[in-house]
Amino acid sequence: MKFLTLSLVFFVSVSAFAEETKQTFKIFGTEGPFSPMKEAADAFAASNNLKVEITGKAVEKWKTAAAKDADIIYGSSENVMDTYNDTLSILDAGTITTVFMRAAVILVRPGNPKKIKGIKDLIHRDLKVVIVNGQGQVALWEDIVGRLKDIEAMQEFRKHIAFTARTTSEAMQYWKNHEEVEAFLTFKTWGQDEGLSADIVNIEKDLAIYRSLGVAVTSITNQRETALKFIDYLKTREAEKIFKAKGWFKKEK
């Protein structure tokens, strides 16, 4: 009995030591894709006996840490990935891979009390709008309204911008604190966020804009094979199911 007890203690100690010494797989990126990316990373880690740590915030909050030991970097648009490649100096550009897309939409107050039907309402009606000018949403409103090919439409939309946020988190907080704002131009994925009280209004088909999610292996990783395997995992049906539930897609039908 004493031998069995000692054996069990030894086994538990060895297991605990192995867990503590297991190398951590580190992922850094923007806040928008964080939720499905974390769920996918946790699933990948569980099936590959890994410890995974993921950070999803504005780049200024993690670029110093990422420069030391990041294995994967992800971004919320092609522009963001190109910017990371130019400024972070740790991406293996040849591994940059686009994996999912999401649509821009208009978020409105629950029940849509102002009966907002699309972007043209935000141009021609006296409505207050919050936008984000940062990360994957840089120039988003200009890209959308610009498709009308009407300079007066651009001028009118700008007049209705009540607040320009640097991040979506900042915009969400403004939305919560300022009930006089009737619309929030952002991505559909944020409309499905449990922490945000809003309904989704789709943008007119001829004005719709989409932005992508990209990932890349870093040039400083010492887990390159695992990083490449993770990118391959993001292409699987299992990962697609995770992201689809959060408003992302590979090909819209």
Short mmCIF file of N, CA and C in Angstrom, two decimals, residues 56-219:
data_model
loop_
_atom_site.label_atom_id
_atom_site.label_comp_id
_atom_site.label_asym_id
_atom_site.label_seq_id
_atom_site.Cartn_x
_atom_site.Cartn_y
_atom_site.Cartn_z
N GLY A 56 -5.53 39.42 -27.50
CA GLY A 56 -6.27 40.10 -28.55
C GLY A 56 -6.62 41.52 -28.13
N LYS A 57 -5.72 42.44 -28.44
CA LYS A 57 -5.90 43.85 -28.05
C LYS A 57 -5.31 44.73 -29.14
N ALA A 58 -5.39 46.04 -28.93
CA ALA A 58 -4.73 46.97 -29.85
C ALA A 58 -3.24 46.68 -29.86
N VAL A 59 -2.62 46.77 -31.02
CA VAL A 59 -1.22 46.36 -31.19
C VAL A 59 -0.27 47.07 -30.23
N GLU A 60 -0.57 48.31 -29.88
CA GLU A 60 0.31 49.06 -28.98
C GLU A 60 0.45 48.38 -27.62
N LYS A 61 -0.54 47.57 -27.26
CA LYS A 61 -0.53 46.93 -25.94
C LYS A 61 0.24 45.61 -25.92
N TRP A 62 0.60 45.09 -27.11
CA TRP A 62 1.29 43.79 -27.09
C TRP A 62 2.53 43.70 -27.98
N LYS A 63 2.84 44.73 -28.74
CA LYS A 63 3.95 44.60 -29.70
C LYS A 63 5.30 44.35 -29.02
N THR A 64 5.51 44.92 -27.83
CA THR A 64 6.77 44.70 -27.13
C THR A 64 6.89 43.25 -26.68
N ALA A 65 5.81 42.71 -26.13
CA ALA A 65 5.81 41.31 -25.68
C ALA A 65 5.93 40.38 -26.88
N ALA A 66 5.25 40.68 -27.95
CA ALA A 66 5.28 39.81 -29.14
C ALA A 66 6.67 39.74 -29.74
N ALA A 67 7.41 40.82 -29.66
CA ALA A 67 8.75 40.87 -30.24
C ALA A 67 9.71 39.89 -29.57
N LYS A 68 9.34 39.41 -28.38
CA LYS A 68 10.22 38.50 -27.64
C LYS A 68 9.97 37.04 -27.99
N ASP A 69 8.69 36.64 -28.09
CA ASP A 69 8.44 35.19 -28.24
C ASP A 69 7.13 34.84 -28.93
N ALA A 70 6.60 35.71 -29.79
CA ALA A 70 5.35 35.40 -30.49
C ALA A 70 5.56 34.26 -31.48
N ASP A 71 4.58 33.38 -31.56
CA ASP A 71 4.62 32.28 -32.53
C ASP A 71 3.70 32.56 -33.72
N ILE A 72 2.55 33.17 -33.43
CA ILE A 72 1.57 33.50 -34.46
C ILE A 72 1.10 34.94 -34.26
N ILE A 73 0.93 35.66 -35.36
CA ILE A 73 0.32 36.99 -35.35
C ILE A 73 -0.91 36.93 -36.24
N TYR A 74 -2.02 37.52 -35.78
CA TYR A 74 -3.22 37.59 -36.63
C TYR A 74 -3.72 39.03 -36.70
N GLY A 75 -4.43 39.35 -37.77
CA GLY A 75 -4.93 40.70 -37.95
C GLY A 75 -6.31 40.71 -38.58
N SER A 76 -7.03 41.84 -38.43
CA SER A 76 -8.43 41.91 -38.82
C SER A 76 -8.68 42.52 -40.20
N SER A 77 -7.67 42.59 -41.04
CA SER A 77 -7.84 42.99 -42.43
C SER A 77 -6.52 42.77 -43.16
N GLU A 78 -6.58 42.79 -44.49
CA GLU A 78 -5.34 42.66 -45.26
C GLU A 78 -4.42 43.84 -44.96
N ASN A 79 -5.02 45.03 -44.80
CA ASN A 79 -4.25 46.22 -44.49
C ASN A 79 -3.52 46.08 -43.15
N VAL A 80 -4.22 45.51 -42.17
CA VAL A 80 -3.60 45.31 -40.86
C VAL A 80 -2.43 44.35 -40.96
N MET A 81 -2.60 43.26 -41.69
CA MET A 81 -1.50 42.30 -41.84
C MET A 81 -0.31 42.93 -42.56
N ASP A 82 -0.58 43.75 -43.57
CA ASP A 82 0.51 44.43 -44.27
C ASP A 82 1.22 45.42 -43.36
N THR A 83 0.44 46.10 -42.53
CA THR A 83 1.03 47.05 -41.58
C THR A 83 1.89 46.32 -40.56
N TYR A 84 1.39 45.20 -40.04
CA TYR A 84 2.19 44.40 -39.11
C TYR A 84 3.49 43.94 -39.76
N ASN A 85 3.38 43.52 -41.01
CA ASN A 85 4.57 43.05 -41.72
C ASN A 85 5.60 44.16 -41.88
N ASP A 86 5.12 45.38 -42.10
CA ASP A 86 6.01 46.52 -42.31
C ASP A 86 6.59 47.07 -41.01
N THR A 87 5.81 47.02 -39.92
CA THR A 87 6.22 47.71 -38.70
C THR A 87 6.71 46.82 -37.56
N LEU A 88 6.23 45.59 -37.49
CA LEU A 88 6.63 44.74 -36.37
C LEU A 88 7.96 44.04 -36.62
N SER A 89 8.27 43.79 -37.88
CA SER A 89 9.54 43.18 -38.28
C SER A 89 9.75 41.77 -37.73
N ILE A 90 8.65 41.07 -37.42
CA ILE A 90 8.80 39.69 -36.93
C ILE A 90 7.93 38.71 -37.70
N LEU A 91 7.26 39.17 -38.76
CA LEU A 91 6.42 38.26 -39.53
C LEU A 91 7.21 37.58 -40.64
N ASP A 92 6.92 36.31 -40.83
CA ASP A 92 7.43 35.59 -42.00
C ASP A 92 6.39 35.85 -43.09
N ALA A 93 6.66 36.83 -43.95
CA ALA A 93 5.68 37.30 -44.92
C ALA A 93 5.16 36.19 -45.83
N GLY A 94 6.00 35.20 -46.08
CA GLY A 94 5.60 34.11 -46.95
C GLY A 94 4.53 33.21 -46.36
N THR A 95 4.28 33.35 -45.07
CA THR A 95 3.27 32.51 -44.41
C THR A 95 1.94 33.23 -44.18
N ILE A 96 1.87 34.51 -44.56
CA ILE A 96 0.62 35.25 -44.35
C ILE A 96 -0.51 34.55 -45.11
N THR A 97 -1.56 34.21 -44.37
CA THR A 97 -2.67 33.43 -44.93
C THR A 97 -4.00 34.07 -44.54
N THR A 98 -4.87 34.29 -45.51
CA THR A 98 -6.21 34.78 -45.24
C THR A 98 -7.12 33.58 -44.97
N VAL A 99 -7.83 33.62 -43.85
CA VAL A 99 -8.62 32.43 -43.48
C VAL A 99 -10.14 32.67 -43.42
N PHE A 100 -10.58 33.86 -43.03
CA PHE A 100 -12.01 34.12 -42.94
C PHE A 100 -12.32 35.57 -43.31
N MET A 101 -13.61 35.85 -43.53
CA MET A 101 -14.08 37.21 -43.81
C MET A 101 -15.29 37.53 -42.94
N ARG A 102 -15.60 38.83 -42.85
CA ARG A 102 -16.80 39.28 -42.14
C ARG A 102 -17.35 40.53 -42.81
N ALA A 103 -18.63 40.74 -42.64
CA ALA A 103 -19.32 41.85 -43.30
C ALA A 103 -19.46 43.05 -42.38
N ALA A 104 -19.38 44.24 -42.97
CA ALA A 104 -19.71 45.46 -42.24
C ALA A 104 -21.23 45.58 -42.19
N VAL A 105 -21.75 46.06 -41.08
CA VAL A 105 -23.20 46.22 -40.90
C VAL A 105 -23.45 47.50 -40.11
N ILE A 106 -24.71 47.81 -39.94
CA ILE A 106 -25.11 48.91 -39.06
C ILE A 106 -25.75 48.30 -37.82
N LEU A 107 -25.26 48.65 -36.66
CA LEU A 107 -25.89 48.23 -35.42
C LEU A 107 -26.83 49.34 -34.97
N VAL A 108 -28.01 48.97 -34.54
CA VAL A 108 -29.02 49.93 -34.10
C VAL A 108 -29.52 49.54 -32.72
N ARG A 109 -30.25 50.44 -32.10
CA ARG A 109 -30.80 50.15 -30.78
C ARG A 109 -31.81 48.99 -30.87
N PRO A 110 -31.94 48.19 -29.82
CA PRO A 110 -32.84 47.03 -29.84
C PRO A 110 -34.25 47.41 -30.32
N GLY A 111 -34.76 46.64 -31.27
CA GLY A 111 -36.07 46.92 -31.83
C GLY A 111 -36.03 47.92 -32.97
N ASN A 112 -34.83 48.49 -33.23
CA ASN A 112 -34.65 49.46 -34.31
C ASN A 112 -35.72 50.55 -34.28
N PRO A 113 -35.78 51.32 -33.17
CA PRO A 113 -36.83 52.33 -33.01
C PRO A 113 -36.84 53.41 -34.09
N LYS A 114 -35.70 53.68 -34.71
CA LYS A 114 -35.64 54.70 -35.76
C LYS A 114 -35.90 54.12 -37.15
N LYS A 115 -36.19 52.82 -37.21
CA LYS A 115 -36.51 52.14 -38.47
C LYS A 115 -35.43 52.38 -39.53
N ILE A 116 -34.20 52.24 -39.12
CA ILE A 116 -33.07 52.41 -40.04
C ILE A 116 -32.99 51.21 -40.97
N LYS A 117 -32.91 51.48 -42.27
CA LYS A 117 -32.90 50.40 -43.26
C LYS A 117 -31.56 50.22 -43.95
N GLY A 118 -30.68 51.21 -43.87
CA GLY A 118 -29.40 51.08 -44.54
C GLY A 118 -28.56 52.34 -44.45
N ILE A 119 -27.46 52.36 -45.17
CA ILE A 119 -26.52 53.47 -45.15
C ILE A 119 -27.17 54.78 -45.60
N LYS A 120 -28.05 54.71 -46.57
CA LYS A 120 -28.67 55.93 -47.09
C LYS A 120 -29.47 56.66 -46.02
N ASP A 121 -30.01 55.93 -45.06
CA ASP A 121 -30.69 56.58 -43.94
C ASP A 121 -29.71 57.39 -43.10
N LEU A 122 -28.48 56.89 -42.98
CA LEU A 122 -27.46 57.58 -42.18
C LEU A 122 -26.92 58.81 -42.90
N ILE A 123 -27.24 58.93 -44.18
CA ILE A 123 -26.83 60.09 -44.98
C ILE A 123 -27.93 61.14 -45.02
N HIS A 124 -29.14 60.71 -45.28
CA HIS A 124 -30.23 61.64 -45.56
C HIS A 124 -31.10 61.98 -44.35
N ARG A 125 -30.98 61.22 -43.26
CA ARG A 125 -31.80 61.49 -42.08
C ARG A 125 -30.94 62.06 -40.96
N ASP A 126 -31.58 62.74 -40.02
CA ASP A 126 -30.87 63.36 -38.90
C ASP A 126 -30.62 62.31 -37.83
N LEU A 127 -29.58 61.51 -38.03
CA LEU A 127 -29.24 60.42 -37.13
C LEU A 127 -27.79 60.54 -36.68
N LYS A 128 -27.50 60.10 -35.47
CA LYS A 128 -26.14 60.16 -34.93
C LYS A 128 -25.49 58.78 -35.06
N VAL A 129 -24.23 58.79 -35.52
CA VAL A 129 -23.52 57.54 -35.80
C VAL A 129 -22.18 57.51 -35.07
N VAL A 130 -21.80 56.34 -34.57
CA VAL A 130 -20.46 56.14 -34.03
C VAL A 130 -19.70 55.24 -34.99
N ILE A 131 -18.43 55.57 -35.23
CA ILE A 131 -17.59 54.78 -36.12
C ILE A 131 -16.26 54.45 -35.43
N VAL A 132 -15.51 53.55 -36.04
CA VAL A 132 -14.16 53.22 -35.57
C VAL A 132 -13.18 53.53 -36.69
N ASN A 133 -12.11 54.23 -36.36
CA ASN A 133 -11.06 54.49 -37.34
C ASN A 133 -9.75 53.91 -36.81
N GLY A 134 -9.66 52.60 -36.87
CA GLY A 134 -8.49 51.91 -36.36
C GLY A 134 -8.54 50.45 -36.72
N GLN A 135 -7.39 49.78 -36.71
CA GLN A 135 -7.28 48.36 -37.02
C GLN A 135 -7.99 48.02 -38.33
N GLY A 136 -8.86 47.02 -38.32
CA GLY A 136 -9.52 46.58 -39.55
C GLY A 136 -10.62 47.49 -40.03
N GLN A 137 -10.90 48.58 -39.28
CA GLN A 137 -11.98 49.48 -39.68
C GLN A 137 -11.47 50.83 -40.20
N VAL A 138 -10.18 50.93 -40.45
CA VAL A 138 -9.65 52.16 -41.02
C VAL A 138 -10.34 52.44 -42.35
N ALA A 139 -10.90 53.65 -42.48
CA ALA A 139 -11.56 54.11 -43.71
C ALA A 139 -12.78 53.28 -44.10
N LEU A 140 -13.35 52.55 -43.15
CA LEU A 140 -14.49 51.69 -43.47
C LEU A 140 -15.68 52.51 -43.99
N TRP A 141 -16.02 53.59 -43.30
CA TRP A 141 -17.20 54.36 -43.73
C TRP A 141 -16.95 55.02 -45.08
N GLU A 142 -15.73 55.46 -45.31
CA GLU A 142 -15.40 56.08 -46.59
C GLU A 142 -15.51 55.08 -47.74
N ASP A 143 -15.05 53.86 -47.49
CA ASP A 143 -15.15 52.81 -48.52
C ASP A 143 -16.61 52.51 -48.86
N ILE A 144 -17.46 52.52 -47.84
CA ILE A 144 -18.88 52.20 -48.06
C ILE A 144 -19.60 53.36 -48.75
N VAL A 145 -19.54 54.53 -48.14
CA VAL A 145 -20.26 55.68 -48.69
C VAL A 145 -19.67 56.09 -50.05
N GLY A 146 -18.38 55.89 -50.22
CA GLY A 146 -17.74 56.23 -51.48
C GLY A 146 -18.28 55.47 -52.68
N ARG A 147 -18.90 54.34 -52.43
CA ARG A 147 -19.45 53.54 -53.52
C ARG A 147 -20.68 54.21 -54.14
N LEU A 148 -21.20 55.22 -53.47
CA LEU A 148 -22.31 55.97 -54.04
C LEU A 148 -21.83 56.96 -55.11
N LYS A 149 -20.53 57.20 -55.12
CA LYS A 149 -19.92 58.11 -56.11
C LYS A 149 -20.57 59.49 -56.06
N ASP A 150 -20.76 60.00 -54.84
CA ASP A 150 -21.45 61.26 -54.64
C ASP A 150 -20.78 62.01 -53.49
N ILE A 151 -20.10 63.12 -53.82
CA ILE A 151 -19.36 63.86 -52.80
C ILE A 151 -20.29 64.44 -51.73
N GLU A 152 -21.50 64.79 -52.11
CA GLU A 152 -22.44 65.32 -51.12
C GLU A 152 -22.84 64.25 -50.11
N ALA A 153 -22.90 63.01 -50.56
CA ALA A 153 -23.21 61.91 -49.64
C ALA A 153 -22.10 61.76 -48.61
N MET A 154 -20.85 61.91 -49.05
CA MET A 154 -19.71 61.84 -48.13
C MET A 154 -19.80 62.97 -47.10
N GLN A 155 -20.11 64.16 -47.57
CA GLN A 155 -20.21 65.32 -46.67
C GLN A 155 -21.33 65.14 -45.66
N GLU A 156 -22.46 64.65 -46.12
CA GLU A 156 -23.60 64.47 -45.23
C GLU A 156 -23.35 63.39 -44.19
N PHE A 157 -22.74 62.28 -44.60
CA PHE A 157 -22.46 61.22 -43.63
C PHE A 157 -21.52 61.73 -42.55
N ARG A 158 -20.49 62.47 -42.95
CA ARG A 158 -19.53 62.99 -41.97
C ARG A 158 -20.23 63.86 -40.92
N LYS A 159 -21.21 64.65 -41.34
CA LYS A 159 -21.93 65.51 -40.40
C LYS A 159 -22.63 64.72 -39.31
N HIS A 160 -22.95 63.46 -39.60
CA HIS A 160 -23.71 62.65 -38.66
C HIS A 160 -22.83 61.80 -37.73
N ILE A 161 -21.51 61.88 -37.91
CA ILE A 161 -20.61 61.11 -37.04
C ILE A 161 -20.52 61.80 -35.68
N ALA A 162 -21.06 61.15 -34.67
CA ALA A 162 -21.07 61.71 -33.31
C ALA A 162 -19.77 61.42 -32.57
N PHE A 163 -19.13 60.30 -32.92
CA PHE A 163 -17.90 59.92 -32.21
C PHE A 163 -17.08 58.99 -33.08
N THR A 164 -15.77 59.26 -33.14
CA THR A 164 -14.84 58.40 -33.85
C THR A 164 -13.94 57.73 -32.83
N ALA A 165 -14.05 56.42 -32.71
CA ALA A 165 -13.26 55.66 -31.74
C ALA A 165 -11.99 55.12 -32.38
N ARG A 166 -11.00 54.87 -31.55
CA ARG A 166 -9.74 54.28 -32.04
C ARG A 166 -9.83 52.77 -32.08
N THR A 167 -10.64 52.20 -31.20
CA THR A 167 -10.82 50.75 -31.15
C THR A 167 -12.31 50.44 -31.02
N THR A 168 -12.69 49.22 -31.34
CA THR A 168 -14.10 48.84 -31.21
C THR A 168 -14.52 48.84 -29.74
N SER A 169 -13.64 48.45 -28.85
CA SER A 169 -13.97 48.46 -27.43
C SER A 169 -14.34 49.87 -26.97
N GLU A 170 -13.59 50.85 -27.46
CA GLU A 170 -13.88 52.24 -27.11
C GLU A 170 -15.23 52.66 -27.69
N ALA A 171 -15.51 52.24 -28.92
CA ALA A 171 -16.80 52.56 -29.56
C ALA A 171 -17.95 51.89 -28.82
N MET A 172 -17.76 50.66 -28.39
CA MET A 172 -18.80 49.93 -27.66
C MET A 172 -19.13 50.63 -26.36
N GLN A 173 -18.11 51.11 -25.68
CA GLN A 173 -18.33 51.82 -24.42
C GLN A 173 -19.10 53.10 -24.66
N TYR A 174 -18.76 53.80 -25.74
CA TYR A 174 -19.49 55.03 -26.08
C TYR A 174 -20.95 54.71 -26.39
N TRP A 175 -21.15 53.65 -27.13
CA TRP A 175 -22.52 53.22 -27.48
C TRP A 175 -23.34 52.94 -26.22
N LYS A 176 -22.73 52.32 -25.25
CA LYS A 176 -23.43 51.99 -24.00
C LYS A 176 -23.74 53.24 -23.18
N ASN A 177 -22.87 54.25 -23.25
CA ASN A 177 -23.02 55.44 -22.41
C ASN A 177 -23.78 56.58 -23.06
N HIS A 178 -24.05 56.47 -24.37
CA HIS A 178 -24.71 57.57 -25.08
C HIS A 178 -25.91 57.04 -25.88
N GLU A 179 -27.03 56.96 -25.21
CA GLU A 179 -28.23 56.39 -25.83
C GLU A 179 -28.78 57.27 -26.95
N GLU A 180 -28.30 58.52 -27.03
CA GLU A 180 -28.78 59.41 -28.09
C GLU A 180 -28.19 59.02 -29.46
N VAL A 181 -27.14 58.19 -29.45
CA VAL A 181 -26.55 57.72 -30.70
C VAL A 181 -27.41 56.58 -31.23
N GLU A 182 -27.87 56.71 -32.48
CA GLU A 182 -28.84 55.76 -33.02
C GLU A 182 -28.23 54.64 -33.84
N ALA A 183 -26.97 54.81 -34.30
CA ALA A 183 -26.37 53.81 -35.18
C ALA A 183 -24.89 53.65 -34.90
N PHE A 184 -24.39 52.47 -35.17
CA PHE A 184 -22.98 52.12 -34.93
C PHE A 184 -22.52 51.34 -36.16
N LEU A 185 -21.65 51.95 -36.95
CA LEU A 185 -21.13 51.29 -38.15
C LEU A 185 -19.93 50.45 -37.76
N THR A 186 -20.04 49.13 -37.93
CA THR A 186 -18.96 48.23 -37.53
C THR A 186 -19.14 46.91 -38.27
N PHE A 187 -18.62 45.83 -37.69
CA PHE A 187 -18.73 44.52 -38.32
C PHE A 187 -19.85 43.68 -37.68
N LYS A 188 -20.40 42.80 -38.48
CA LYS A 188 -21.48 41.93 -38.01
C LYS A 188 -21.06 41.12 -36.80
N THR A 189 -19.81 40.74 -36.73
CA THR A 189 -19.32 39.95 -35.61
C THR A 189 -19.53 40.65 -34.28
N TRP A 190 -19.41 41.98 -34.25
CA TRP A 190 -19.62 42.71 -33.01
C TRP A 190 -21.10 42.76 -32.64
N GLY A 191 -21.97 42.69 -33.63
CA GLY A 191 -23.40 42.67 -33.35
C GLY A 191 -23.85 41.41 -32.65
N GLN A 192 -23.00 40.37 -32.72
CA GLN A 192 -23.31 39.11 -32.06
C GLN A 192 -22.63 39.00 -30.70
N ASP A 193 -21.96 40.07 -30.29
CA ASP A 193 -21.28 40.08 -29.00
C ASP A 193 -22.32 40.15 -27.88
N GLU A 194 -22.21 39.26 -26.92
CA GLU A 194 -23.19 39.20 -25.84
C GLU A 194 -23.17 40.44 -24.95
N GLY A 195 -22.05 41.15 -24.98
CA GLY A 195 -21.93 42.33 -24.12
C GLY A 195 -22.49 43.60 -24.74
N LEU A 196 -23.02 43.51 -25.97
CA LEU A 196 -23.53 44.69 -26.66
C LEU A 196 -25.01 44.55 -26.94
N SER A 197 -25.78 45.52 -26.50
CA SER A 197 -27.23 45.51 -26.73
C SER A 197 -27.52 46.25 -28.03
N ALA A 198 -27.77 45.50 -29.10
CA ALA A 198 -28.00 46.11 -30.41
C ALA A 198 -28.60 45.09 -31.37
N ASP A 199 -29.32 45.59 -32.35
CA ASP A 199 -29.82 44.77 -33.45
C ASP A 199 -28.98 45.05 -34.69
N ILE A 200 -28.98 44.11 -35.62
CA ILE A 200 -28.17 44.22 -36.83
C ILE A 200 -29.04 44.62 -38.02
N VAL A 201 -28.58 45.64 -38.76
CA VAL A 201 -29.20 46.03 -40.02
C VAL A 201 -28.15 45.86 -41.11
N ASN A 202 -28.45 45.04 -42.09
CA ASN A 202 -27.49 44.81 -43.17
C ASN A 202 -27.39 46.03 -44.07
N ILE A 203 -26.19 46.26 -44.57
CA ILE A 203 -25.95 47.36 -45.51
C ILE A 203 -26.44 46.95 -46.89
N GLU A 204 -26.92 47.92 -47.66
CA GLU A 204 -27.39 47.66 -49.01
C GLU A 204 -26.36 46.85 -49.79
N LYS A 205 -26.82 45.87 -50.58
CA LYS A 205 -25.90 44.95 -51.27
C LYS A 205 -24.89 45.67 -52.15
N ASP A 206 -25.30 46.75 -52.80
CA ASP A 206 -24.38 47.44 -53.69
C ASP A 206 -23.38 48.32 -52.93
N LEU A 207 -23.55 48.44 -51.63
CA LEU A 207 -22.63 49.23 -50.81
C LEU A 207 -21.85 48.38 -49.81
N ALA A 208 -22.18 47.10 -49.74
CA ALA A 208 -21.59 46.21 -48.73
C ALA A 208 -20.07 46.12 -48.85
N ILE A 209 -19.41 46.09 -47.69
CA ILE A 209 -17.95 45.99 -47.62
C ILE A 209 -17.59 44.82 -46.70
N TYR A 210 -16.54 44.11 -47.06
CA TYR A 210 -16.08 42.97 -46.26
C TYR A 210 -14.59 43.15 -45.95
N ARG A 211 -14.18 42.68 -44.79
CA ARG A 211 -12.77 42.68 -44.42
C ARG A 211 -12.40 41.28 -43.93
N SER A 212 -11.13 40.96 -44.01
CA SER A 212 -10.69 39.59 -43.77
C SER A 212 -9.90 39.41 -42.48
N LEU A 213 -9.70 38.15 -42.14
CA LEU A 213 -8.86 37.75 -41.01
C LEU A 213 -7.64 37.04 -41.57
N GLY A 214 -6.46 37.55 -41.23
CA GLY A 214 -5.23 36.92 -41.70
C GLY A 214 -4.37 36.45 -40.54
N VAL A 215 -3.56 35.44 -40.79
CA VAL A 215 -2.63 34.92 -39.77
C VAL A 215 -1.26 34.71 -40.41
N ALA A 216 -0.24 34.73 -39.57
CA ALA A 216 1.12 34.50 -40.08
C ALA A 216 1.98 33.92 -38.98
N VAL A 217 2.94 33.11 -39.39
CA VAL A 217 3.97 32.59 -38.49
C VAL A 217 5.01 33.69 -38.31
N THR A 218 5.57 33.80 -37.13
CA THR A 218 6.61 34.80 -36.92
C THR A 218 7.98 34.25 -37.32
N SER A 219 8.89 35.15 -37.57
CA SER A 219 10.25 34.76 -37.95
C SER A 219 11.09 34.43 -36.72
#
